[in-house]
Amino acid sequence: MAVEQQRDIISQVAEEFGRSPARLLDVARGVHARLGHLSEESIGFIAEALGLERVRVRDTISFYHFFARQPRGRSTVYLCNAVVERMKGADAVAKAFEEATGVKMGETTPDNAISLAYTACIGLSDQAPSALVNGIPLTNLTPADVPMIVETLRKGEDVSSLPQAKVKKNLLKRGDIVFGAMDPGAAIRKALALSPVELINEMSVSRLRGRGGAGFPTSMKWSFCRTAKGEAHYVVCNADEGEPGTFKDRVILTECPDLLFEGMTVAGYAIGAKKGFLYLRAEYEYMLARLETVLARRRDAGLLGTNILGKGFDFDIRIQVGGGAYVCGEESALIESLEGKRGAPRDRPPFPVQKGYRNQPTSVNNVETLCCAARIVEKGGAWFSAFGYEDSKGTKALSISGDCERPGVYEVEYGMTLQDMLDMVGARNVQAIQFGGPSGQCIAPDGFGRRLDFDDLATGGSVIIFGEDRDLLEYMRQFTEFFTEESCGWCAPCRVGTTLLLKGLEKILEGSGTKSDLEALKKLGATVKAMSRCGLGQTAANPILTTMENFPGLYEARLSKDEFIPSFDLAKALEEGCAVTGRNPDLEEKHA
Amino acid sequence: MSNEKMTILIDGVAVEATEGQTILQAAADAGIYIPRLCNHKDLLPGGHCRICTVKINGRPGSSCTFPVADGLVIENDTDELNAMRRAIVEMLFVEGNHYCPSCEASGNCELQALGYRLGMINPEYPYQEPKNEIDATHDDVYIDRDRCVLCGRCARASVQLDGKRVFGFDGRGLGTRIAVNSPDGLGGTNLSVDDRAATICPTGCLRVKGQGPDIPVGQRAYDSTPIGSDIERKQTVKQAT
Ligand SMILES: Cc1cc2nc3c(=O)[nH]c(=O)nc-3n(C[C@H](O)[C@H](O)[C@H](O)COP(=O)(O)O)c2cc1C
């Protein structure tokens, strides 16, 4: 394409977003969609169009997984290689794609028709193996499906009419709170009859705690945010749902978007915000059009926009689509991303409720938390707190996948035991449950009496079941690899430490680990946990640390009897030199 | 900003602090050194290296970013924290390619000095052997990314002290690299050798060209006194023993 034409396109896209530097992520997405990748030239034109330095543009763009910097094929297959996907045969599907296209994963066909790439969990572990093809999800893939998909792409046809282009709802248990019936406007009507303080008091009666994983009391978050001084206050809904094995927000976003938007509106009223953002992970872009339709319908119904229900309250919502980065689910990284920057977390304090979006007080809440909040306003805090267990009130939407008969989303009351969960989904002969995703813990059968409970087993909702025949430590290796790929790179202990954790574990899995390696790995895990800047690094060692704790035998069985085996491979280090000089020293003899 | 005085406890010693200070600043004013690398007194904190992590009321946090509050109880000079700080320094050594004996920065290098101060003998971790290109396109300054610790000092200095934006980051995770504001390398930017950014690098990554070391090895900044000595000389409080 001619340079001038490229520049015009970029200028048009920038214009769509008011040439606002804060909309850099949207501009980059728009340009990427039009031009297929973001070249060095495009970066320059984007910088020019937004009045930014090019290094600033590059700083942002180079961070996100879905922005290609090199030209790619007309279609891109992003095959998901998350743990559950690989348990369900993603490797064979990858091989089938390589055979059908004649190129390897990570490459593009010579006719520029198709690029193949891997991607982390796309929120479809209940219908794995899955892939995103030009943004469209394909599910329950088998190697036999692949030739047809490749053929369709070669012809330049749309994959959305293929039989695999179907996302099953898989909502297998509806509770009364999140997935109950809903009357749009009911919560808002009630909310506007209360003062913001009264509304927050109702939250406090409900004892609702955040569903994103950390379990912070929502009433406190809103109250801090409401009383924090600022020029404006903001509501942010966290729909980044990146924890491998989680997909409940996908189902909430498709099943009850009205309840969610109602929750955001109620939150806005409570904290004094006029503006809300839904941060939608890039993998869920296929839901965007429908969500926008719901927003438009709500505006028409007077439930969103200016003077809501004639009560003088203004509030509107914008959807921000991400660019592919797990860390953007971390609330402060999410805010950075929302501001058009790389998703590097911030140091706290200050917390987002004090200085969040544009340094103004911001409440970041999970999708499910906001749905609960709407329901609490509708039905009352006391009604809500009648569900649940001890300090964990209400219900939790769980995403259950892995080795079980009925993977899917289940809304259950807090207090349920793990064994009851296994029975509910038809799982037998279970070796382990990965509870809360890779950042959570790996639990052995002697822990299956434990309960879903913030104060014992807190979770964002990911439950992955490993049957007794699985090579558990291999999956822990894959989880650890996930963290190396998703570490943002800002802080040293996480950036380097995650890779060192992976290498340390691999050494043991290869059979060349000794007892001292095991000790060193444990120490390294403790360092990465304590010293990292955000929750990503602070939990990245959990797959290793919790299996060391709960499955010590698996490690011991892999250890070498040797006292010490160096991780430095002399033969490998000399390989290049040997090839150049044509000599082959007898290393064994010298070091015997 | 108000000048309200308050007291924090660092390793059992009461230290006076002023509202608006960070823990690291309050400690330094009292002559207590908290090891740090990415921090620089003329720059806003970046929070990159985490070497200045202390325990704040029992929980780890970076002292360069954490604001003082009356009554905070800080642990700093403990075996546990120093071992973890040393581990981070080792990580930085294996992440890059730091050939101290032949590096011009040797003796003035803050990474090397931290290694000494924290008792690093030899990194325990496997070397990552990165492949990086040297950017020598600028007339007066070059970048050797092998020796970059991604402290972000140059990037912050360029914005905060020089009023430019010469540097930024590229990529993420272990693939993160320092980037410059031109497709043609450092030479295509408006960096001047007189910019603070040009000389604020703690290691041998960003160096001024054509300058032989005028101080011989053995007499450089950290050759005879450990890093942090300047702060400790100011000590105003008696260390509890
Ligand atoms: C690496 C990382 C990823 C996260 N991803 C998500 C996510 O996808 N969705 C979410 O709601 N919270 C996520 N969180 C937690 C958020 O930081 C934050 O605690 C949450 O959105 C607060 O909402 P809540 O109070 O409603 O739970 C993540 C945290 C970390 C450290």
CSV table of C-alpha atoms and ligand atoms in Angstrom, one decimal, chain A residues 209-216 218 221 238-243 249 326-332 348 364-367 369-370 534-536, ligand 1:
chain,number,residue,atom,x,y,z
A,209,ARG,CA,-17.2,-9.3,48.8
A,210,GLY,CA,-15.4,-8.9,45.4
A,211,ARG,CA,-15.8,-11.8,43.0
A,212,GLY,CA,-12.6,-11.0,41.1
A,213,GLY,CA,-10.5,-13.0,43.4
A,214,ALA,CA,-9.3,-10.8,46.3
A,215,GLY,CA,-12.6,-10.7,48.1
A,216,PHE,CA,-12.5,-7.1,49.3
A,218,THR,CA,-17.6,-4.0,48.0
A,221,LYS,CA,-14.6,0.0,48.3
A,238,ASN,CA,-13.3,-5.6,35.0
A,239,ALA,CA,-14.3,-8.0,32.2
A,240,ASP,CA,-10.7,-9.0,31.4
A,241,GLU,CA,-11.3,-12.6,32.6
A,242,GLY,CA,-7.8,-13.8,31.9
A,243,GLU,CA,-7.2,-16.4,34.6
A,249,ASP,CA,-17.9,-13.8,32.9
A,326,TYR,CA,-3.5,-11.2,31.2
A,327,VAL,CA,-2.0,-8.6,33.5
A,328,CYS,CA,-4.6,-6.1,32.4
A,329,GLY,CA,-7.0,-7.9,34.7
A,330,GLU,CA,-5.0,-6.5,37.5
A,331,GLU,CA,-6.9,-3.4,38.4
A,332,SER,CA,-4.2,-0.8,38.2
A,348,ARG,CA,0.0,1.1,45.8
A,364,VAL,CA,-12.9,-1.3,39.8
A,365,ASN,CA,-15.2,-4.2,40.2
A,366,ASN,CA,-15.6,-7.6,38.7
A,367,VAL,CA,-18.5,-8.4,36.3
A,369,THR,CA,-19.6,-8.4,41.8
A,370,LEU,CA,-21.6,-5.7,39.9
A,534,CYS,CA,1.8,-7.0,41.6
A,535,GLY,CA,-0.4,-10.0,42.1
A,536,LEU,CA,0.9,-11.6,38.9
C,1,LIG,C1,-2.7,-10.7,37.3
C,1,LIG,C2,-4.0,-10.4,37.8
C,1,LIG,C3,-5.1,-10.6,37.0
C,1,LIG,C4,-6.4,-10.3,37.4
C,1,LIG,N1,-7.4,-10.6,36.5
C,1,LIG,C5,-8.7,-10.2,36.9
C,1,LIG,C6,-9.8,-10.4,36.0
C,1,LIG,O1,-9.6,-10.9,34.9
C,1,LIG,N2,-11.0,-10.1,36.4
C,1,LIG,C7,-11.2,-9.5,37.7
C,1,LIG,O2,-12.3,-9.2,38.0
C,1,LIG,N3,-10.2,-9.4,38.5
C,1,LIG,C8,-8.9,-9.7,38.2
C,1,LIG,N4,-7.9,-9.4,39.1
C,1,LIG,C9,-8.2,-8.8,40.4
C,1,LIG,C10,-8.3,-7.3,40.2
C,1,LIG,O3,-7.0,-6.7,40.4
C,1,LIG,C11,-9.3,-6.6,41.2
C,1,LIG,O4,-8.9,-7.1,42.5
C,1,LIG,C12,-10.7,-6.9,40.9
C,1,LIG,O5,-11.1,-6.6,39.6
C,1,LIG,C13,-11.6,-6.2,41.9
C,1,LIG,O6,-12.9,-6.4,41.7
C,1,LIG,P1,-13.8,-7.1,42.8
C,1,LIG,O7,-13.6,-6.3,44.1
C,1,LIG,O8,-15.2,-7.0,42.3
C,1,LIG,O9,-13.4,-8.5,43.0
C,1,LIG,C14,-6.6,-9.8,38.7
C,1,LIG,C15,-5.5,-9.6,39.5
C,1,LIG,C16,-4.3,-9.9,39.1
C,1,LIG,C17,-3.1,-9.6,40.0
